[in-house]
mmCIF file of C-alpha atoms in Angstrom:
data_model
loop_
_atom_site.group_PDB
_atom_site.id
_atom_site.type_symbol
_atom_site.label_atom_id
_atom_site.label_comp_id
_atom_site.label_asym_id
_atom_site.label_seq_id
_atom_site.Cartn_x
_atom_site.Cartn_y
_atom_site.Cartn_z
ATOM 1 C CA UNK V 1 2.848 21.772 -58.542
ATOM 2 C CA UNK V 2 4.075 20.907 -62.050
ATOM 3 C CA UNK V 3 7.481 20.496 -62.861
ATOM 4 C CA UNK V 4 7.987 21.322 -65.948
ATOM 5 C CA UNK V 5 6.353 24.090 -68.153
ATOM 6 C CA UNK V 6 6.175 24.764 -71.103
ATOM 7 C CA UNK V 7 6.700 28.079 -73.612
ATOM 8 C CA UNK V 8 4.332 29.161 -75.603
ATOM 9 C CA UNK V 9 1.313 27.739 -74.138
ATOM 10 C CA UNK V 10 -0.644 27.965 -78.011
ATOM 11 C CA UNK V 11 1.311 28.180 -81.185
ATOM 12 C CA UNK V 12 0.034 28.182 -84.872
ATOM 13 C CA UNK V 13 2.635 28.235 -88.115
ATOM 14 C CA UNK V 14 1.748 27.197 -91.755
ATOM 15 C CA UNK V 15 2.133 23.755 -93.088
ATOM 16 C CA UNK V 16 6.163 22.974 -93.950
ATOM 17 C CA UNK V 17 7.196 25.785 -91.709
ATOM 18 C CA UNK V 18 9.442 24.426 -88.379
ATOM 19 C CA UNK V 19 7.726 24.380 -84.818
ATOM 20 C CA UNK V 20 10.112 24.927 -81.628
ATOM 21 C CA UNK V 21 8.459 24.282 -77.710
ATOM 22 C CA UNK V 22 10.214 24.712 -75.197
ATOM 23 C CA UNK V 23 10.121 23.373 -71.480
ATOM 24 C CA UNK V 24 11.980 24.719 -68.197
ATOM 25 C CA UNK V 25 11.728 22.844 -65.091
ATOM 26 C CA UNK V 26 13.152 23.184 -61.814
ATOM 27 C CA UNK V 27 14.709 20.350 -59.863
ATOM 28 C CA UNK V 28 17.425 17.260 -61.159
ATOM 29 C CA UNK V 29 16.268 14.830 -63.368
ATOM 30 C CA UNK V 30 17.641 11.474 -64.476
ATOM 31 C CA UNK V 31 15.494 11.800 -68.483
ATOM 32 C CA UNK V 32 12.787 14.077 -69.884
ATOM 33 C CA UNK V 33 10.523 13.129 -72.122
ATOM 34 C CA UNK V 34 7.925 14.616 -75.168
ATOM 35 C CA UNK V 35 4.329 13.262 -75.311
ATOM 36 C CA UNK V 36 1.737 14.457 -77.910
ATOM 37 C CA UNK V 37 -1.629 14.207 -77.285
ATOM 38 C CA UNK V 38 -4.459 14.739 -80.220
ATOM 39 C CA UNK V 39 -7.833 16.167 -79.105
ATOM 40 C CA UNK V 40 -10.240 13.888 -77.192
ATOM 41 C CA UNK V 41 -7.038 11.113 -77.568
ATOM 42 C CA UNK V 42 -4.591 9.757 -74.860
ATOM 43 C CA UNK V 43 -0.879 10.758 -74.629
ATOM 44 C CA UNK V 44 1.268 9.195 -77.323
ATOM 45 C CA UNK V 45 5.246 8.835 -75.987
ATOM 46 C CA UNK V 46 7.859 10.846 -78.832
ATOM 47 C CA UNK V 47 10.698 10.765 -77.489
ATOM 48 C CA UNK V 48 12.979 10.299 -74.156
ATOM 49 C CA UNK V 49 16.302 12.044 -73.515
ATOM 50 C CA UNK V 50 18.799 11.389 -70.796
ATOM 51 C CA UNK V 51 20.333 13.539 -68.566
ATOM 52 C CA UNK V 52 23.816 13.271 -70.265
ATOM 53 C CA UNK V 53 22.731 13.751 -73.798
ATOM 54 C CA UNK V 54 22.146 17.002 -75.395
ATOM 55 C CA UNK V 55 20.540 16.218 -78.811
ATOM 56 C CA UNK V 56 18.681 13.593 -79.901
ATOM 57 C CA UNK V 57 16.527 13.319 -82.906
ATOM 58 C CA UNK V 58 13.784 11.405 -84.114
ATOM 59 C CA UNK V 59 12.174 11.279 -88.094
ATOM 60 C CA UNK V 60 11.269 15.537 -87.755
ATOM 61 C CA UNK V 61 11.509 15.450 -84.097
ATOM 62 C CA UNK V 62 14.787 16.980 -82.973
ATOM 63 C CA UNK V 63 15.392 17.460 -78.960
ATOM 64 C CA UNK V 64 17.634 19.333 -76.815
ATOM 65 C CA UNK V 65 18.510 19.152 -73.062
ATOM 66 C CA UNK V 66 20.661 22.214 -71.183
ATOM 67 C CA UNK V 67 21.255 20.486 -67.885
ATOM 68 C CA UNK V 68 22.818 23.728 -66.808
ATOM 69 C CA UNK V 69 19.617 26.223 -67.685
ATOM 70 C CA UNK V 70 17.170 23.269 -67.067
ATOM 71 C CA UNK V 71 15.665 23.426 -70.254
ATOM 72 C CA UNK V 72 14.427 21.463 -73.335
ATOM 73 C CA UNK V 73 13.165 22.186 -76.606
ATOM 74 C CA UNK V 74 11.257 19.609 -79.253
ATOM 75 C CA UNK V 75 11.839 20.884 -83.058
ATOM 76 C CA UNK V 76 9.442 19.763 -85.204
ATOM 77 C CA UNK V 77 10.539 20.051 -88.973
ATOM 78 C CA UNK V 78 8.220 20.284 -91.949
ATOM 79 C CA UNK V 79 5.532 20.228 -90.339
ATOM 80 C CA UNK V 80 2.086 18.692 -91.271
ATOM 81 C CA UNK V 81 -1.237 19.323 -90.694
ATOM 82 C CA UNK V 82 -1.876 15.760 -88.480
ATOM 83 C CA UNK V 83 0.498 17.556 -86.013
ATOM 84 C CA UNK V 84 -1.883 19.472 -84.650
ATOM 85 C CA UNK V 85 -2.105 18.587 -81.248
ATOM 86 C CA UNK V 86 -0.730 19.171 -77.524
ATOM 87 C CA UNK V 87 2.748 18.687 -77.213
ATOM 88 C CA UNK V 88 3.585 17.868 -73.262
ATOM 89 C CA UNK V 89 7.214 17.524 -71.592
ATOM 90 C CA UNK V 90 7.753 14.913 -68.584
ATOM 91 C CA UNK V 91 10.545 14.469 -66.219
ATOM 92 C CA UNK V 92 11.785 12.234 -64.310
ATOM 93 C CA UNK V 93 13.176 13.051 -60.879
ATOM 94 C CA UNK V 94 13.767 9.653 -60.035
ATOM 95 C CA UNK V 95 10.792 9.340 -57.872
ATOM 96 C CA UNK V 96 9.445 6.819 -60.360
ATOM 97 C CA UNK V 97 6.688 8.751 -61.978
ATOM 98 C CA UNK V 98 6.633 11.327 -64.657
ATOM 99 C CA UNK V 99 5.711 15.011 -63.936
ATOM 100 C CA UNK V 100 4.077 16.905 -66.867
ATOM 101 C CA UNK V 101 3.954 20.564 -67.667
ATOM 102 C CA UNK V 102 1.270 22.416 -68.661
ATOM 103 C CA UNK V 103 1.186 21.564 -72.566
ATOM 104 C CA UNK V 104 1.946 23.694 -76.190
ATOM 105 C CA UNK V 105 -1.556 23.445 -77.924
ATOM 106 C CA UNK V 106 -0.233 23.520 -81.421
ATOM 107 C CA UNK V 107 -2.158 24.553 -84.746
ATOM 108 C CA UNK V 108 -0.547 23.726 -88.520
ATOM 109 C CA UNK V 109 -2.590 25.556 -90.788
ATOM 110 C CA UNK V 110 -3.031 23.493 -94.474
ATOM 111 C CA UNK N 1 -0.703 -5.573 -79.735
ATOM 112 C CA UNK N 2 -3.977 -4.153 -78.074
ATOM 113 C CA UNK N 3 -3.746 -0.993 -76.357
ATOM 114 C CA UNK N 4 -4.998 0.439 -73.159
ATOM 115 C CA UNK N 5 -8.777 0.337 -72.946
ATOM 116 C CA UNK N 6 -10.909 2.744 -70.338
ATOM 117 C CA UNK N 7 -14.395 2.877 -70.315
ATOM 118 C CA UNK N 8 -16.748 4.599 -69.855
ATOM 119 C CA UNK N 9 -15.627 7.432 -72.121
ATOM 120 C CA UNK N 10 -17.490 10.090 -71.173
ATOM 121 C CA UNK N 11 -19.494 10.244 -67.932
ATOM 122 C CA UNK N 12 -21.947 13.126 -66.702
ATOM 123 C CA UNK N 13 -23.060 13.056 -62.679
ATOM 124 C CA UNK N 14 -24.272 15.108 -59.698
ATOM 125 C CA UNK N 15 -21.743 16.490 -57.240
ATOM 126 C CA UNK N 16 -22.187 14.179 -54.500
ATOM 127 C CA UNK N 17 -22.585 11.379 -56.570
ATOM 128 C CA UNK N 18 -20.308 8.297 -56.910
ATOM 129 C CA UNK N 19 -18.755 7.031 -59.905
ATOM 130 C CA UNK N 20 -16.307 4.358 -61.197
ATOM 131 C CA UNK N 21 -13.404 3.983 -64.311
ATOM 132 C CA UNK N 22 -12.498 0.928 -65.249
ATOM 133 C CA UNK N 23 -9.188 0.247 -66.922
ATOM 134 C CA UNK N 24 -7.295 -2.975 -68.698
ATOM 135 C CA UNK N 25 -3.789 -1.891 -69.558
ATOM 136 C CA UNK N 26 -1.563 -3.365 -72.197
ATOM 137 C CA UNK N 27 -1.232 -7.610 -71.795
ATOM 138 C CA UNK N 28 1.982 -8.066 -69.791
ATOM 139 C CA UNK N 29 2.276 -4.741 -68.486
ATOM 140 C CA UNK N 30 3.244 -5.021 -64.645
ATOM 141 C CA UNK N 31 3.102 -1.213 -63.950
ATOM 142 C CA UNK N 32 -0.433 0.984 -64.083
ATOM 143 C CA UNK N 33 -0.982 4.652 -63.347
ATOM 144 C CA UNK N 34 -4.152 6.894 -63.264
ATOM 145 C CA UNK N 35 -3.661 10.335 -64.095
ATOM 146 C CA UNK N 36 -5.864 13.264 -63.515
ATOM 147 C CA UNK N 37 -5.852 15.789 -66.505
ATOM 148 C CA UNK N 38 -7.934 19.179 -65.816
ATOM 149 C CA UNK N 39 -8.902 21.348 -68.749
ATOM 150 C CA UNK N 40 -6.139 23.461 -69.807
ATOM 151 C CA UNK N 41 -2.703 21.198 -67.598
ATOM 152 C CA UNK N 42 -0.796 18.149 -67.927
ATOM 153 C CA UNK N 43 -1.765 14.849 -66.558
ATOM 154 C CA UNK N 44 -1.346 14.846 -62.502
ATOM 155 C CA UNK N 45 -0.490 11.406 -61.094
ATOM 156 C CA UNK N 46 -3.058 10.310 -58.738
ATOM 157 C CA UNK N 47 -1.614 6.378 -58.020
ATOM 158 C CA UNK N 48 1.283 3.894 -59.261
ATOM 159 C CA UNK N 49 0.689 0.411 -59.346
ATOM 160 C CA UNK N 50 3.446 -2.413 -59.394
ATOM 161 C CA UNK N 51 1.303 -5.619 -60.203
ATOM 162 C CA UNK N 52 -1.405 -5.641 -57.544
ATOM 163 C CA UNK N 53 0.690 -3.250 -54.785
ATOM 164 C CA UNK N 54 0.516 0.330 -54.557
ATOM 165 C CA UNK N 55 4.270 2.179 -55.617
ATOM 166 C CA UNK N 56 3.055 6.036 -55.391
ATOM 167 C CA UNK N 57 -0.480 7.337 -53.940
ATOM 168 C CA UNK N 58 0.852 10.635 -52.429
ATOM 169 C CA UNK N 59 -1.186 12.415 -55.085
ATOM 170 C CA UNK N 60 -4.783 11.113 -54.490
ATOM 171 C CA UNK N 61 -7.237 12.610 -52.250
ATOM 172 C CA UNK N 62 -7.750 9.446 -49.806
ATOM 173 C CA UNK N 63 -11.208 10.985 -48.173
ATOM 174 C CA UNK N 64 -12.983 10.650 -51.566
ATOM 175 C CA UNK N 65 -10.536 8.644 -54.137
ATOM 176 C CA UNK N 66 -10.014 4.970 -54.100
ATOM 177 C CA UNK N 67 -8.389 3.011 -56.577
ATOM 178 C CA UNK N 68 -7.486 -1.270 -56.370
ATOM 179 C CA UNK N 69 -6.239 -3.244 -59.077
ATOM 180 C CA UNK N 70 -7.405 -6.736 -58.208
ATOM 181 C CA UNK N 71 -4.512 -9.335 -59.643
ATOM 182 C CA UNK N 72 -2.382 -7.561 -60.869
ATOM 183 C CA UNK N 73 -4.316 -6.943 -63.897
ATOM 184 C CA UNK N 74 -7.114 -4.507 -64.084
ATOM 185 C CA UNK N 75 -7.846 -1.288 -62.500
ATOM 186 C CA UNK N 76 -10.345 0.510 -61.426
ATOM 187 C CA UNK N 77 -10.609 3.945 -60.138
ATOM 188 C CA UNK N 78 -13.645 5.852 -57.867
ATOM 189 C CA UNK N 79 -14.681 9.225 -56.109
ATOM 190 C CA UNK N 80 -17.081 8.823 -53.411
ATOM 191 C CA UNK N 81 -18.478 11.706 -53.387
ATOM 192 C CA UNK N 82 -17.536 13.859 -56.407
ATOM 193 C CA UNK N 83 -17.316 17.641 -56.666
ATOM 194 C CA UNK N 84 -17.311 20.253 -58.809
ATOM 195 C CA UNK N 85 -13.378 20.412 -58.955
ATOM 196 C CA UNK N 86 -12.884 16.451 -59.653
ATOM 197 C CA UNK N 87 -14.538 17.474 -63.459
ATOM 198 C CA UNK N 88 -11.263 15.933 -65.742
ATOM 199 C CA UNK N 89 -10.063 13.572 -67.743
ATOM 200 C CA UNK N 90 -8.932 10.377 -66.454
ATOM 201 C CA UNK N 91 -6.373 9.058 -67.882
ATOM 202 C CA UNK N 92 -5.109 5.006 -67.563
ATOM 203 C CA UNK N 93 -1.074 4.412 -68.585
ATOM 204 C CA UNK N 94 0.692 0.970 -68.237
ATOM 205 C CA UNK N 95 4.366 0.207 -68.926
ATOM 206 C CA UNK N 96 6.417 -2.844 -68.861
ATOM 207 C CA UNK N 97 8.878 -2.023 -65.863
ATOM 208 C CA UNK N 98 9.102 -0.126 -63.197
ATOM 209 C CA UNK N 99 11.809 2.522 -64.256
ATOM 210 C CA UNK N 100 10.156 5.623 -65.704
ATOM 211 C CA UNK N 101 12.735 5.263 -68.370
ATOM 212 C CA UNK N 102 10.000 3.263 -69.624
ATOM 213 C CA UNK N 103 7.389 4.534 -72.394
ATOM 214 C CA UNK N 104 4.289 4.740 -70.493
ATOM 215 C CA UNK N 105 1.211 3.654 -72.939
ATOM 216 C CA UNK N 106 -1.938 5.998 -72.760
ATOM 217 C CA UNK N 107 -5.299 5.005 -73.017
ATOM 218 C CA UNK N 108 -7.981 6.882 -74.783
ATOM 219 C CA UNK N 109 -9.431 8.768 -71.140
ATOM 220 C CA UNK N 110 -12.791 9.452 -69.387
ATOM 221 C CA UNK N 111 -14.176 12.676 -69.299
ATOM 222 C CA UNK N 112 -16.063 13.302 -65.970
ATOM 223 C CA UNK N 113 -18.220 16.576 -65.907
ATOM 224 C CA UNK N 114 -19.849 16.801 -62.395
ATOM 225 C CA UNK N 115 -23.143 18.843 -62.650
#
């Protein structure tokens, strides 16, 4: 089973306007982590944040991590047409590989 | 730097056939994973490599799955026999150590439709 998913599962704003994913998963981790992943591409690695950090940000990329409610969300300001893609959260459990939820399949309209 | 490489990308077979994914991950890169990505989900991991030993294979379906990554370097991947369900994308990652805290580097995939 996965263990994280993510919320919505599709999402489509305009150009400039801000995207928000979020991700819930059940069990302790030690990081989580954002991939994106462009149709027909491999997974490209955003960003990683730890279990003891609660924001981190990144160019338009801003993350959040409630320990507490087991949740995340990526923020995605401004956002451009070339960020159309699947947006994917992975945790760490400390059994040395990454679990991924399901995906956001994200749409920026020009 | 030169990024992961797969081929074949895209691969069409009979269920019952056999067939085989090659993968060279990034120069250096001690740690290789395959992944299993179904239409729709995440990637699955199906086996961890550290060098040429196996870290994680609780994942892949032993009776038809094999995977062996001859010195530590390259790696390939095979279902003998394929069905219906093993239709996916398979995905090849590589990072430099062992700790997940690691970025994990994609490569581009294989697409396996089984007919």
């Amino acid at each position: 089973s996965q263990q994280g998913e993510e919320d919505p599962q599709a999402l489509s704003i305009q150009e400039g306007e801000n995207a928000t994913m979020n991700c819930s998963y059940k069990t302790s981790i030690n990081n989580l982590q954002w991939y994106r992943q462009n149709s027909g591409r491999g997974l490209v690695h955003l960003i990683l944040i730890r279990s003891n950090e609660r924001e981190k940000h990144s160019g338009r990329l801003r993350v959040t991590l409630d320990t507490s409610k087991k949740s995340s969300s990526l923020l995605i300001t401004a956002s451009r047409a070339a960020d159309t893609a699947s947006y994917f959260c992975a945790t760490d459990t400390g059994r040395r590989a990454l679990t991924f939820g399901s995906g956001t399949r994200l749409q920026v309209q020009p | 730097e030169a990024g992961v490489a797969q081929s074949p990308r895209y691969k069409i077979i009979e269920k019952r056939q056999s067939v085989a994914f090659w993968c060279n991950p990034i120069s250096g890169h001690a740690t290789l994973y395959w992944y299993q990505q179904i239409l729709g989900q995440g990637p699955k991991l199906l086996i961890q490599f550290q060098n040429n030993g196996v870290v994680d294979d609780s994942q892949l379906p032993k009776d038809r799955f094999s995977a062996e990554r001859l010195k530590g370097v390259d790696s390939t991947l095979k279902i003998q026999p394929a069905k219906l369900e093993d239709s996916a994308v398979y995905l090849c990652a590589s990072s430099s150590l062992l700790a997940s805290t690691d970025t994990q580097y994609f490569g581009p995939g294989t697409r396996l439709t089984v007919l």
